[in-house]
C-alpha cells in the first residue's frame, strides 16, 4: 500500500513538473562537440551533430544550411579524416576558412549526403565552413514546412515526392512530431525515409518525441533549440513539445530575436502558444507564459510563426504575428476541416519579408 | 508600500470586527444549533431570530428517525480496503462492505454513467482529431465525466472508512460579509514574481454573492484582480437557510491581470455554472462529504505592449471548469471544510500540469484548500500545483453572521 502511495505521489509530482523541457535544453549545449583520437571538433552553435565517431572518420547530421566546424588536432597522430555529411544542402561545399588544412569531396551518394576527406595540420587548429554558394545573397527564395508525420511514416515518401517536384524549395522545416513515440528506432527510420527527399529537413521536437529518453534525439538529430540564418532570413527553432519553453531557451531566444530584429525572421515551435480554438487548448499549459512569448515575438518583429501539433491547417494572427498551424504530415487528421495531408510553401523576399505562404495538398 | 497596505487592512479589520455583529456564548450557540431542524429538503427558511451564531446542519435527528430495519453502517479498515480493491474498478465497493449498500450501488451506477460518458467523449475526440467543430461539446463532457468518475471513487473511500461517522456538517447559512487577507508564494520558473499579497472579499445581496479576489505581487510589477457575481439558484445564502450544503450558482464576471515585467495585460469576461452536492443527500455513509463541479466559458482579451498593437488585438476562448471533492469538518466553531480539486482553466498563476505525449498543454492544475472558522475569525490555507507551485495562508473575517432559525410550531413546547 505504501509503495502504491509513493508511486502515485511520484506520478502526480512528475505531472506537475515545472521544467519538463529542462534536460533537453541542457543537452543542446553539448551538441556538436566531440573529441576523437586526440582531436577536438566543434560545430559552432551546435548546428550539426556528430552521430558517428571513429578515429579518422566522423559522420555529421546537419541542422542548418550553413555551419562552421572547428578542429583542433593537438598532438594528434591522426590528421586525415573522412567526414560523412548528412542532411546537407545539395549544392553546399566544405571550405577551409582558417588554418592549414585541405579538403576534397570524395563522393555525393545522395543529394543531401556528401563525403569529404579533410587533412589537418598537426601544429594548429583549423576552421571550416559548409554552405551553398548563394547562402549570403538576398534574392527571393522558397522553403517548405511539414510536421506531424507520426504513425504515417510509411507513406511520408509520397509527401516528399511532391516536395521534390518543386525545384525551388531549398529545404524543409518541421516543428516536430515526425515519429509516434520518438524512439531511437523510429527516429532512425525517419532519417532513412529522408533518403526520398532531395533537400535537407531541419526539425525541432514535438510532444510525441517526448516519449523517449531525452538523450535519444541529440544523438541522431542534434539540438532541439537552434537558430540559423540563410539568404537574409533567420530561423529560430524552439522546443515547445512539453507545452512550455524552458527558461534557459528564453534566454537564447532573447539573443536570437535581437540578432534578427531587422531581418526576416521565422519562428518554429511545435505547440503553438495559444490554440486558435481556445476551448481545445492544444497549446501552452499556461496562458500567461503563452502571452509572454507572444509579446517577445511581437517585440522582436518576427515575420512568421509556424507550428504543428494540431493535425490540420490554421491561419491566424497572435500579437500581430502571422501564425500557421500545419500538421499535415499524415498523422490522424482533424475531421470536418476540409483538408488532409499537406505541406506549406513559403516564399521569402529578404528585402521585404515573407511574400506568401501557400498550401500544397497531397491528398 | 504594498506590505503597509496589507498590514493596514488587517489592523482595520481587527479593530472594527466587533462592530459587525454580536457574538453568542458557547452555551447559547449550542442551544441555537440544536434547535435547527431540517425542514422539507426542497425548502429554504427565512432567518428571523436574534442569535447570531452560524448554525450548522445537525444530522443527529436522521439517526433518530432511521427505520429500525436499517442496516448498521460500520466503516473501518476492511471496508476501506474494499474501496481500494476492488473499489478502484467498482466504485461503491467500500460503502457496500461497510453496510451502506444503497449508497454503494448509487456510486457504482454513477461510475458507470461517467465511464460511458468519458469513453464516448474521449473516443469522439480521438476519432475526430479534436475537431474544431465538436470540441465545444466533447471537451467539457470529458472534463465533467472524468470528474464524476473521480468523485465516486473518492466518495466511496470516504464512506468506507468513515461509515456512519461524519467528519462535520455543512453551513446552512452564510455570513453576509467575508474578508480574506493573506500571503501567497508562487514558484514559477517562467516569471520573476514570487511573493503576493492575497485579498478577497465577498458580500451577499439577497441571493447574489458579489466577490472579488486580488493578487498583488510584492516583488514584481504584477497584479491580478477579479469581480464576480454568483446568483445562487439553490442553496444557502445569508438571508435564507438551506436544508443541506448543496448549491447551484450562475456566475458572471470578469478578471484582469497585468504582467508589467512581461509587457501584456489580459481581461477575461466569463460565465459559469457551478454546483455542489452535499453527499449526505446521497447516502448516510457519505454525510460530511461533498462533491462539486463547474463548467463555463471565458474570453481572454489581450493587450500587448509591443508597438502598434491595439487593446483587444487577440481574443481567445477559454474553457472553464473543474471538479472537487471535500469534507466538512467541525474543528472550530462553526468549523470549515477541506477540499481537493482540479481546475481546468489555464489562465491563473497555477497554469496547467504537464502531461507528456498526447496530453501536452491540455490538463489544468490541482489544488487543495481548507479553512477553519472560529466565529467571526478564521484561517485558510491553499496549495496549487500546475506549471507553478503555489502555497499560502490567509486570515478570514466573517461579518454579519447569519441568525439561527426560529423554532417551528411543532418544535416549540407551547403556542408561538
XYZ file of C-alpha atoms in Angstrom:
779
model
C 0.000 0.000 0.000
C 2.731 2.455 0.967
C 4.575 1.690 -2.256
C 1.450 2.431 -4.283
C 1.043 5.689 -2.444
C 4.654 6.624 -3.163
C 4.235 5.749 -6.829
C 1.023 7.763 -7.014
C 2.732 10.738 -5.427
C 5.648 10.461 -7.846
C 3.328 10.311 -10.832
C 1.431 13.314 -9.569
C 4.648 15.181 -8.903
C 6.030 14.331 -12.319
C 2.882 15.523 -13.964
C 3.339 18.857 -12.262
C 6.997 19.156 -13.281
C 7.847 22.804 -13.648
C 10.611 22.427 -16.236
C 9.823 19.328 -18.310
C 11.998 20.559 -21.177
C 14.974 21.392 -18.989
C 17.068 18.319 -19.728
C 16.581 18.644 -23.483
C 17.660 22.275 -23.327
C 20.718 21.465 -21.266
C 21.690 18.683 -23.643
C 21.554 21.194 -26.507
C 24.678 22.809 -25.110
C 26.620 19.585 -25.633
C 25.589 19.100 -29.247
C 28.220 19.482 -31.931
C 31.190 18.801 -29.682
C 33.380 15.751 -29.621
C 36.930 14.581 -29.168
C 38.244 11.624 -31.111
C 41.821 10.432 -31.452
C 43.110 13.443 -29.528
C 41.399 15.814 -31.920
C 38.621 18.019 -30.678
C 35.840 19.002 -33.045
C 33.171 21.590 -32.527
C 30.323 22.797 -34.693
C 29.595 26.395 -33.841
C 26.174 26.877 -32.204
C 25.610 23.119 -32.429
C 24.191 23.372 -35.940
C 25.390 19.863 -36.767
C 25.775 16.802 -34.591
C 28.381 14.051 -34.607
C 26.213 10.962 -34.971
C 29.051 8.515 -35.530
C 32.646 8.809 -34.425
C 35.597 6.665 -35.299
C 39.289 7.535 -35.328
C 39.772 9.047 -38.744
C 36.078 9.120 -39.636
C 33.197 11.241 -38.474
C 29.565 11.342 -39.524
C 27.613 14.544 -39.029
C 23.897 15.304 -39.260
C 23.299 18.938 -40.193
C 20.508 21.087 -38.807
C 21.264 24.178 -40.870
C 22.056 25.067 -44.493
C 25.369 26.590 -43.478
C 27.514 25.916 -40.459
C 31.018 26.302 -39.172
C 33.294 23.481 -37.946
C 36.479 23.816 -35.904
C 39.095 21.123 -35.494
C 41.988 21.194 -33.060
C 44.403 18.283 -33.558
C 46.597 18.993 -30.556
C 49.351 16.372 -30.560
C 47.241 14.218 -32.818
C 48.685 11.331 -34.691
C 45.633 11.203 -36.952
C 45.472 14.193 -39.274
C 43.497 12.729 -42.151
C 39.796 12.477 -41.594
C 36.846 11.340 -43.650
C 33.750 13.414 -42.964
C 30.368 11.996 -43.916
C 27.955 14.896 -44.044
C 24.248 14.026 -43.931
C 21.202 16.243 -44.326
C 23.211 18.942 -46.104
C 22.357 21.300 -48.895
C 22.790 19.603 -52.298
C 24.863 22.472 -53.658
C 26.780 23.065 -50.463
C 30.522 22.862 -50.223
C 33.015 22.481 -47.442
C 35.741 25.122 -47.459
C 38.715 25.891 -45.243
C 38.328 29.370 -43.815
C 41.191 29.365 -41.331
C 44.289 27.277 -40.625
C 46.448 24.956 -42.673
C 44.103 22.219 -43.795
C 42.867 20.789 -47.030
C 39.521 19.392 -48.070
C 38.436 17.301 -51.016
C 34.996 15.996 -51.915
C 35.089 12.257 -52.352
C 31.506 11.392 -53.112
C 27.895 12.594 -53.091
C 25.836 9.410 -52.860
C 22.607 11.351 -52.343
C 21.586 14.993 -52.932
C 21.735 15.601 -49.177
C 24.742 13.400 -48.364
C 28.362 14.220 -49.103
C 31.671 12.620 -48.242
C 34.770 14.752 -47.782
C 38.368 13.999 -46.955
C 39.939 16.510 -44.617
C 43.655 16.765 -43.871
C 44.556 18.733 -40.769
C 47.801 20.395 -39.821
C 49.067 18.749 -36.666
C 50.546 22.057 -35.486
C 47.370 24.030 -35.185
C 43.588 24.240 -35.335
C 41.545 24.757 -38.470
C 38.141 26.136 -39.208
C 35.822 25.010 -41.961
C 32.565 26.280 -43.295
C 29.867 24.371 -45.109
C 27.498 26.475 -47.197
C 25.873 26.676 -50.594
C 27.326 29.349 -52.901
C 24.285 31.658 -52.585
C 23.898 31.389 -48.818
C 24.511 35.086 -48.283
C 22.747 36.508 -51.295
C 19.404 38.128 -50.713
C 17.193 37.276 -53.672
C 13.805 35.653 -53.319
C 13.751 32.034 -52.363
C 11.425 29.294 -51.123
C 11.267 26.739 -48.341
C 8.664 24.192 -47.252
C 7.157 23.331 -43.864
C 5.936 19.864 -42.878
C 5.063 18.473 -39.436
C 3.173 15.669 -37.678
C 4.066 12.565 -39.625
C 3.883 10.205 -36.603
C 2.408 6.831 -37.493
C 2.173 7.746 -41.197
C 5.909 7.318 -41.610
C 5.295 4.578 -44.155
C 3.630 6.988 -46.572
C 5.678 10.114 -45.951
C 7.601 9.359 -49.121
C 4.520 10.458 -51.084
C 4.762 13.883 -49.488
C 8.486 14.010 -50.145
C 7.844 13.259 -53.801
C 5.559 16.273 -54.022
C 8.189 18.428 -52.379
C 10.835 17.153 -54.777
C 8.608 18.171 -57.671
C 9.136 21.825 -56.726
C 12.757 22.576 -57.536
C 12.525 25.991 -55.969
C 12.259 24.547 -52.459
C 15.705 24.777 -50.852
C 14.927 22.878 -47.654
C 12.094 21.729 -45.405
C 11.498 22.942 -41.874
C 9.479 20.991 -39.354
C 8.074 21.719 -35.917
C 8.277 18.057 -34.927
C 6.131 15.009 -34.224
C 7.978 13.264 -37.021
C 7.621 9.971 -35.137
C 4.992 8.292 -32.999
C 6.908 7.746 -29.777
C 10.313 9.257 -30.508
C 12.251 6.036 -30.042
C 15.710 5.635 -31.488
C 14.328 3.082 -33.928
C 11.615 5.427 -35.166
C 13.986 8.378 -35.461
C 16.486 6.276 -37.365
C 13.761 5.059 -39.647
C 12.675 8.629 -40.325
C 16.228 9.501 -41.261
C 16.145 6.568 -43.669
C 12.862 7.801 -45.122
C 14.541 11.158 -45.713
C 16.550 9.474 -48.451
C 13.447 10.001 -50.550
C 13.757 13.764 -50.068
C 16.165 15.684 -52.261
C 16.606 18.610 -49.879
C 17.554 18.790 -46.205
C 14.998 18.514 -43.409
C 15.554 20.698 -40.347
C 13.367 19.982 -37.346
C 12.775 20.512 -33.679
C 10.922 18.087 -31.394
C 7.218 17.647 -30.821
C 5.300 16.173 -27.920
C 5.475 12.711 -29.491
C 9.235 12.819 -29.282
C 8.881 13.292 -25.533
C 8.120 9.639 -25.056
C 11.736 8.584 -25.284
C 14.648 9.454 -23.019
C 15.872 12.969 -23.580
C 19.268 11.887 -24.880
C 17.888 9.925 -27.849
C 17.116 12.915 -30.051
C 20.508 14.661 -29.661
C 22.389 11.523 -30.674
C 20.567 11.346 -34.000
C 19.415 14.855 -34.885
C 21.237 17.282 -32.636
C 19.717 20.266 -30.929
C 16.069 20.747 -30.137
C 16.524 24.532 -29.899
C 18.677 26.247 -32.505
C 18.951 29.266 -34.749
C 20.464 29.848 -38.157
C 20.189 32.297 -40.991
C 20.170 31.738 -44.712
C 19.840 34.236 -47.526
C 18.935 37.068 -45.189
C 16.293 35.037 -43.373
C 16.591 33.911 -39.776
C 15.076 30.734 -38.399
C 14.550 30.062 -34.699
C 13.563 26.526 -33.814
C 12.235 26.236 -30.267
C 11.240 23.117 -28.365
C 7.699 23.613 -27.097
C 6.827 19.927 -27.146
C 6.040 19.949 -23.441
C 3.547 22.766 -23.728
C 6.147 25.177 -22.433
C 9.538 26.590 -23.336
C 12.344 26.101 -20.868
C 13.617 29.277 -19.166
C 17.106 28.535 -20.494
C 15.723 28.674 -24.032
C 14.050 32.023 -23.390
C 17.495 33.428 -22.660
C 18.719 32.118 -26.027
C 15.594 33.358 -27.783
C 16.196 36.844 -26.429
C 19.524 36.904 -28.229
C 18.124 35.413 -31.446
C 15.305 37.954 -31.558
C 17.718 40.810 -31.020
C 20.056 39.445 -33.680
C 17.263 39.066 -36.250
C 15.228 42.130 -35.392
C 15.938 43.936 -38.646
C 15.784 40.861 -40.870
C 13.137 38.395 -41.910
C 12.610 36.049 -39.002
C 10.691 32.767 -38.941
C 9.807 31.218 -35.591
C 9.153 27.485 -35.445
C 7.790 25.600 -32.436
C 5.636 22.504 -32.295
C 2.913 23.506 -29.852
C 1.544 26.969 -30.553
C 1.461 29.313 -27.572
C -2.296 29.716 -27.899
C -4.569 27.372 -29.841
C -6.824 29.285 -32.253
C -9.575 27.066 -30.828
C -9.118 28.187 -27.258
C -11.566 25.709 -25.764
C -9.407 22.853 -27.063
C -6.182 24.250 -25.576
C -3.859 22.275 -27.792
C -1.320 24.878 -26.779
C 0.849 26.008 -23.893
C -0.218 24.827 -20.472
C -0.042 28.369 -19.119
C -1.825 31.207 -20.913
C 0.443 33.612 -19.077
C 3.582 32.033 -20.493
C 1.937 31.945 -23.915
C 1.255 35.671 -23.776
C 4.783 36.327 -22.577
C 6.177 34.504 -25.607
C 3.781 36.247 -27.996
C 4.869 39.617 -26.619
C 8.524 38.630 -27.178
C 7.845 37.586 -30.762
C 5.894 40.761 -31.458
C 8.561 42.959 -29.948
C 11.218 41.053 -31.898
C 9.306 41.717 -35.120
C 9.005 38.063 -36.030
C 7.548 37.788 -39.515
C 6.102 34.315 -39.411
C 5.284 31.709 -36.771
C 4.971 28.049 -37.800
C 3.532 25.290 -35.661
C 2.149 21.771 -35.739
C 0.536 19.571 -33.096
C -2.980 20.075 -34.421
C -3.370 17.875 -37.472
C -4.983 20.410 -39.684
C -4.359 23.807 -41.195
C -4.970 27.100 -39.436
C -4.074 30.633 -40.376
C -4.381 33.160 -37.593
C -2.616 36.079 -36.009
C -1.232 36.369 -32.499
C 0.099 39.667 -31.182
C 0.299 40.819 -34.769
C 2.481 37.881 -35.871
C 1.049 35.835 -38.761
C 0.854 32.286 -37.496
C 0.208 28.959 -39.146
C -0.591 25.569 -37.769
C 0.249 22.930 -40.347
C 0.076 19.370 -39.073
C -0.466 17.692 -42.390
C 2.261 15.071 -42.372
C -0.199 12.208 -42.241
C -0.907 11.736 -38.544
C -4.543 11.098 -37.534
C -6.172 14.162 -39.059
C -8.629 16.593 -37.626
C -12.024 15.830 -39.154
C -14.524 18.162 -40.780
C -11.793 20.657 -41.637
C -11.708 20.238 -45.386
C -8.040 19.364 -45.604
C -5.937 16.232 -45.339
C -2.225 15.694 -45.895
C -0.497 18.863 -46.963
C 2.590 20.998 -46.537
C 3.294 24.702 -46.748
C 5.498 26.510 -49.227
C 6.846 29.837 -48.047
C 8.278 32.442 -50.392
C 10.635 34.903 -48.799
C 11.916 38.185 -50.140
C 14.697 39.111 -47.697
C 14.363 42.782 -48.507
C 10.677 42.936 -47.685
C 9.653 39.904 -45.671
C 7.516 36.857 -46.216
C 5.976 37.151 -49.649
C 3.456 34.365 -49.450
C 2.535 31.160 -47.657
C 0.806 28.579 -49.784
C -0.763 25.234 -49.010
C 0.090 22.238 -51.181
C -2.472 19.470 -50.783
C -1.077 15.980 -51.128
C -4.486 14.310 -50.927
C 4.217 50.230 0.439
C 2.385 47.061 -0.517
C 3.297 45.477 2.819
C 1.981 48.525 4.683
C -1.332 48.325 2.836
C -1.679 44.685 3.809
C -0.915 45.336 7.465
C -3.277 48.302 7.483
C -6.192 46.271 6.161
C -5.621 43.563 8.742
C -5.385 46.102 11.549
C -8.592 47.799 10.448
C -10.426 44.514 10.496
C -9.102 43.651 13.927
C -10.293 46.951 15.332
C -13.638 47.145 13.553
C -14.625 43.497 13.756
C -16.826 43.614 16.869
C -18.995 46.295 15.208
C -20.233 43.789 12.632
C -22.341 41.609 14.876
C -22.943 40.174 18.238
C -21.358 37.015 19.452
C -23.091 34.340 21.493
C -21.577 32.481 24.359
C -20.745 28.869 23.585
C -23.807 27.723 25.524
C -26.130 29.975 23.577
C -24.589 28.842 20.325
C -25.054 25.179 21.097
C -28.636 25.817 22.185
C -29.408 27.642 18.955
C -27.777 24.897 16.836
C -29.669 22.097 18.489
C -32.943 23.757 17.590
C -32.098 23.892 13.908
C -34.215 21.109 12.491
C -34.156 20.033 8.870
C -37.214 21.334 7.076
C -38.505 19.761 3.849
C -35.458 19.099 1.779
C -36.605 21.383 -1.011
C -37.408 24.343 1.187
C -35.340 27.216 2.486
C -36.333 29.139 5.534
C -36.076 32.807 6.256
C -33.828 33.918 9.062
C -35.599 35.641 11.971
C -34.109 35.314 15.392
C -31.668 37.497 17.294
C -28.972 34.957 17.869
C -26.053 35.321 15.569
C -24.188 32.070 15.685
C -23.917 30.418 12.299
C -25.936 27.249 12.527
C -24.729 24.035 11.044
C -26.927 21.221 9.989
C -27.140 18.617 12.694
C -27.934 15.219 11.301
C -28.480 13.542 14.662
C -32.230 13.572 14.060
C -31.709 11.458 10.952
C -30.341 8.611 13.018
C -33.251 9.028 15.410
C -35.700 8.826 12.544
C -33.987 5.874 10.896
C -36.091 2.759 10.406
C -35.347 0.010 12.849
C -34.731 -2.333 9.979
C -31.942 -0.155 8.562
C -28.637 -1.965 8.363
C -25.889 -0.820 10.674
C -23.164 1.068 8.829
C -19.743 0.417 10.148
C -16.740 1.910 8.442
C -13.176 0.910 9.042
C -10.165 -0.833 7.652
C -11.918 -3.703 5.899
C -14.411 -1.531 4.014
C -11.576 0.904 3.380
C -9.501 -1.808 1.744
C -12.529 -2.824 -0.292
C -12.828 0.750 -1.546
C -9.343 0.294 -2.997
C -9.616 -3.302 -4.147
C -11.924 -3.884 -5.937
C -13.156 -0.347 -5.314
C -10.745 1.193 -7.788
C -12.617 -0.676 -10.510
C -16.010 -0.937 -8.842
C -16.727 2.308 -7.079
C -19.046 1.787 -4.154
C -17.435 -1.451 -3.028
C -16.226 0.135 0.177
C -19.522 1.643 1.287
C -21.232 -1.592 0.273
C -18.953 -3.612 2.548
C -19.451 -1.008 5.267
C -23.160 -1.823 5.235
C -24.495 1.116 3.252
C -25.423 -0.995 0.276
C -27.833 1.515 -1.219
C -25.129 4.169 -1.359
C -22.622 1.690 -2.731
C -24.952 0.831 -5.584
C -25.597 4.519 -6.281
C -21.879 5.173 -6.542
C -21.473 2.205 -8.845
C -24.295 3.483 -11.037
C -22.746 6.917 -11.338
C -19.375 5.391 -12.011
C -20.934 3.514 -14.883
C -22.636 6.581 -16.270
C -19.492 8.681 -16.041
C -17.379 5.919 -17.551
C -19.688 5.649 -20.526
C -19.756 9.399 -20.976
C -15.987 9.602 -20.669
C -15.427 6.766 -23.115
C -17.845 8.214 -25.629
C -16.493 11.742 -25.489
C -12.866 10.649 -25.483
C -13.497 8.328 -28.422
C -15.098 11.196 -30.263
C -12.056 13.343 -29.544
C -9.708 10.721 -30.941
C -11.793 9.855 -33.993
C -12.327 13.478 -34.960
C -8.783 14.534 -34.136
C -10.187 17.031 -31.656
C -12.173 18.684 -34.402
C -12.860 22.375 -34.010
C -16.494 21.593 -34.901
C -17.157 19.230 -31.995
C -14.641 20.183 -29.319
C -17.152 22.559 -27.736
C -19.190 19.560 -26.629
C -16.581 16.862 -26.181
C -14.092 18.821 -24.079
C -16.500 19.773 -21.259
C -18.021 16.289 -21.393
C -14.607 14.710 -20.876
C -13.942 17.127 -18.044
C -17.191 16.574 -16.176
C -17.386 12.834 -16.715
C -13.816 12.355 -15.550
C -14.671 14.478 -12.554
C -17.700 12.385 -11.682
C -15.682 9.210 -12.129
C -13.073 10.511 -9.704
C -15.628 11.760 -7.216
C -17.485 8.444 -6.978
C -14.261 6.723 -6.052
C -13.215 9.330 -3.506
C -16.714 9.255 -2.024
C -16.508 5.507 -1.712
C -13.157 5.705 0.060
C -14.541 8.285 2.457
C -17.732 6.386 3.172
C -15.876 3.130 3.618
C -13.504 4.485 6.240
C -15.929 6.802 7.999
C -19.043 4.663 7.978
C -21.827 6.485 9.781
C -19.421 8.865 11.461
C -19.498 12.214 9.731
C -16.436 14.457 9.737
C -18.608 17.526 10.015
C -21.576 19.326 8.614
C -22.393 21.985 6.091
C -23.132 25.589 6.903
C -26.854 26.201 6.444
C -26.441 29.930 6.065
C -23.509 32.166 5.407
C -22.008 35.370 6.715
C -23.097 38.421 4.790
C -19.519 39.613 4.550
C -16.345 37.635 4.276
C -12.868 39.095 4.005
C -9.640 37.223 3.435
C -6.216 38.728 3.829
C -3.210 36.605 3.279
C 0.015 35.714 1.608
C 0.732 33.572 -1.397
C 4.068 32.211 -2.574
C 4.209 31.425 -6.288
C 7.125 29.472 -7.673
C 7.060 29.629 -11.453
C 10.433 29.409 -13.199
C 8.974 31.338 -16.157
C 8.402 34.526 -14.181
C 10.264 36.697 -11.692
C 7.455 37.137 -9.163
C 7.359 35.015 -6.027
C 5.573 36.804 -3.183
C 1.990 38.021 -3.294
C -0.490 39.696 -1.036
C -3.856 37.985 -1.338
C -7.024 39.955 -0.707
C -10.502 38.564 -1.195
C -13.942 39.750 -0.284
C -17.492 38.575 -0.774
C -20.769 40.172 0.086
C -24.319 38.887 -0.219
C -27.133 40.936 -1.667
C -30.265 38.819 -1.465
C -29.399 35.740 -3.490
C -26.422 37.252 -5.236
C -22.918 36.953 -3.898
C -20.566 39.620 -5.160
C -16.955 38.658 -4.756
C -13.506 39.851 -5.614
C -10.150 38.084 -5.495
C -6.956 40.073 -5.770
C -3.326 39.104 -6.040
C -0.714 41.813 -5.709
C 2.909 40.901 -6.308
C 5.281 42.264 -3.700
C 8.387 41.741 -5.816
C 7.263 42.331 -9.384
C 5.007 44.555 -11.457
C 2.197 42.051 -11.455
C -1.403 42.149 -10.340
C -4.482 40.006 -10.845
C -7.955 41.042 -9.849
C -11.485 39.889 -10.476
C -15.081 40.924 -9.869
C -17.630 38.141 -9.931
C -21.326 37.785 -9.241
C -22.853 34.442 -8.272
C -26.605 34.132 -8.491
C -27.486 31.414 -6.025
C -30.218 29.358 -7.594
C -30.145 26.625 -4.972
C -28.516 26.620 -1.586
C -27.811 28.725 1.478
C -27.359 32.469 1.395
C -27.017 34.968 4.194
C -30.765 35.562 4.483
C -32.090 32.113 3.733
C -31.226 28.809 5.321
C -30.962 25.669 3.278
C -31.587 22.150 4.427
C -28.179 20.943 3.308
C -24.976 22.173 1.789
C -25.925 21.627 -1.854
C -25.645 24.675 -4.073
C -26.170 25.748 -7.673
C -24.827 29.063 -8.858
C -24.712 31.002 -12.104
C -21.533 33.021 -12.120
C -20.779 36.021 -14.302
C -17.904 38.372 -14.033
C -14.502 39.339 -15.250
C -10.883 39.043 -14.257
C -7.958 41.258 -15.151
C -4.252 40.572 -14.986
C -1.370 42.899 -15.663
C 2.107 41.493 -16.316
C 4.204 44.609 -16.239
C 7.525 42.808 -16.415
C 6.492 40.807 -19.465
C 4.574 43.556 -21.218
C 0.968 42.426 -21.536
C -2.440 42.617 -19.905
C -5.462 40.383 -20.224
C -9.123 40.939 -19.448
C -11.290 37.823 -19.187
C -15.065 38.084 -19.022
C -16.550 34.769 -18.038
C -19.736 32.868 -17.278
C -20.013 29.578 -15.399
C -22.482 27.200 -13.839
C -21.166 25.963 -10.511
C -22.738 23.305 -8.361
C -22.051 21.421 -5.182
C -23.799 18.284 -3.955
C -23.928 17.607 -0.252
C -23.222 13.888 -0.345
C -25.220 13.340 2.804
C -28.188 13.620 0.451
C -26.849 10.605 -1.442
C -26.242 8.279 1.469
C -25.735 8.064 5.195
C -22.156 6.896 4.951
C -21.317 9.956 2.868
C -22.532 12.512 5.378
C -19.878 15.091 5.902
C -18.621 14.987 2.342
C -19.420 16.970 -0.748
C -18.639 16.942 -4.455
C -18.650 19.907 -6.753
C -18.294 20.691 -10.436
C -18.357 23.679 -12.698
C -18.368 24.413 -16.406
C -18.302 27.624 -18.334
C -16.648 29.811 -20.885
C -14.308 32.755 -20.771
C -12.911 35.068 -23.420
C -9.420 36.433 -22.962
C -8.872 39.870 -24.435
C -5.157 40.596 -24.684
C -3.331 43.882 -24.764
C 0.330 43.669 -25.734
C 2.768 46.470 -25.057
C 4.518 45.780 -28.376
C 4.253 48.886 -30.514
C 1.290 49.210 -32.806
C -0.937 46.619 -31.189
C -4.313 47.959 -30.012
C -6.184 46.671 -26.995
C -8.058 43.526 -27.868
C -5.728 42.565 -30.662
C -6.100 38.987 -29.562
C -9.237 37.337 -28.258
C -9.089 33.710 -27.199
C -11.762 31.454 -25.818
C -11.085 29.586 -22.605
C -12.887 26.506 -21.341
C -13.662 26.978 -17.687
C -14.476 24.094 -15.455
C -13.366 21.726 -12.813
C -14.386 19.399 -10.077
C -13.656 18.821 -6.447
C -14.235 16.546 -3.520
C -14.214 17.693 0.045
C -15.144 17.145 3.625
C -16.860 19.386 6.106
C -15.182 19.473 9.488
C -16.210 20.722 12.888
C -12.796 21.925 14.016
C -13.596 25.356 15.361
C -16.998 26.948 15.614
C -18.679 26.544 13.237
C -15.852 24.648 11.572
C -14.997 24.614 7.931
C -14.050 22.339 5.121
C -11.151 20.818 3.255
C -11.352 20.370 -0.477
C -9.269 18.607 -3.107
C -9.876 19.936 -6.597
C -8.943 20.158 -10.244
C -9.336 23.375 -12.205
C -9.130 23.302 -15.995
C -8.592 26.997 -16.607
C -5.054 27.788 -17.701
C -5.104 31.494 -17.019
C -4.222 31.629 -13.352
C -0.812 31.719 -11.735
C -1.006 27.930 -11.417
C -1.251 27.420 -15.185
C -1.608 23.766 -16.130
C 0.024 20.463 -15.356
C 2.450 18.731 -17.672
C 1.267 15.592 -19.355
C 3.647 14.158 -21.883
C 2.792 12.811 -25.305
C -0.885 13.203 -26.235
C -1.861 15.482 -23.413
C 0.640 18.255 -23.972
C -0.869 21.549 -22.851
C -4.352 20.243 -22.090
C -4.567 19.498 -18.355
C -5.254 22.211 -15.837
C -3.983 22.379 -12.293
C -4.663 20.625 -8.997
C -5.155 22.074 -5.592
C -6.138 21.545 -2.019
C -7.724 24.201 0.151
C -9.076 24.372 3.630
C -10.447 26.838 6.107
C -11.253 26.856 9.781
C -13.767 29.328 11.140
C -13.906 30.368 14.788
C -16.903 32.661 14.986
C -16.010 35.917 13.311
C -12.454 34.888 12.617
C -10.909 32.087 10.707
C -7.830 30.918 8.883
C -7.392 29.361 5.480
C -4.701 27.594 3.507
C -4.318 26.862 -0.159
C -1.926 24.765 -2.214
C -1.898 24.522 -6.004
C 0.268 22.619 -8.477
C 0.322 23.038 -12.215
C 3.003 24.846 -14.187
C 3.758 26.607 -10.927
C 3.647 25.679 -7.278
C 1.570 27.951 -5.083
C 1.043 27.949 -1.370
C -0.413 30.373 1.048
C -2.237 31.221 4.207
C -4.880 33.791 4.929
C -6.791 35.211 7.826
C -10.529 35.323 7.390
C -13.079 37.648 8.866
C -16.778 36.781 8.819
C -19.082 39.750 9.303
C -22.864 39.933 9.802
C -23.162 36.343 10.801
C -26.389 34.551 9.845
C -29.019 34.218 12.533
C -30.282 30.928 13.938
C -33.767 29.908 12.678
C -36.887 30.322 14.751
C -38.213 27.036 16.106
C -41.341 25.854 14.278
C -44.765 25.417 15.988
C -44.354 21.654 16.144
C -40.938 22.033 17.726
C -41.973 24.512 20.468
C -43.393 23.414 23.769
C -46.270 25.871 23.678
C -48.053 28.375 21.493
C -45.765 30.624 19.455
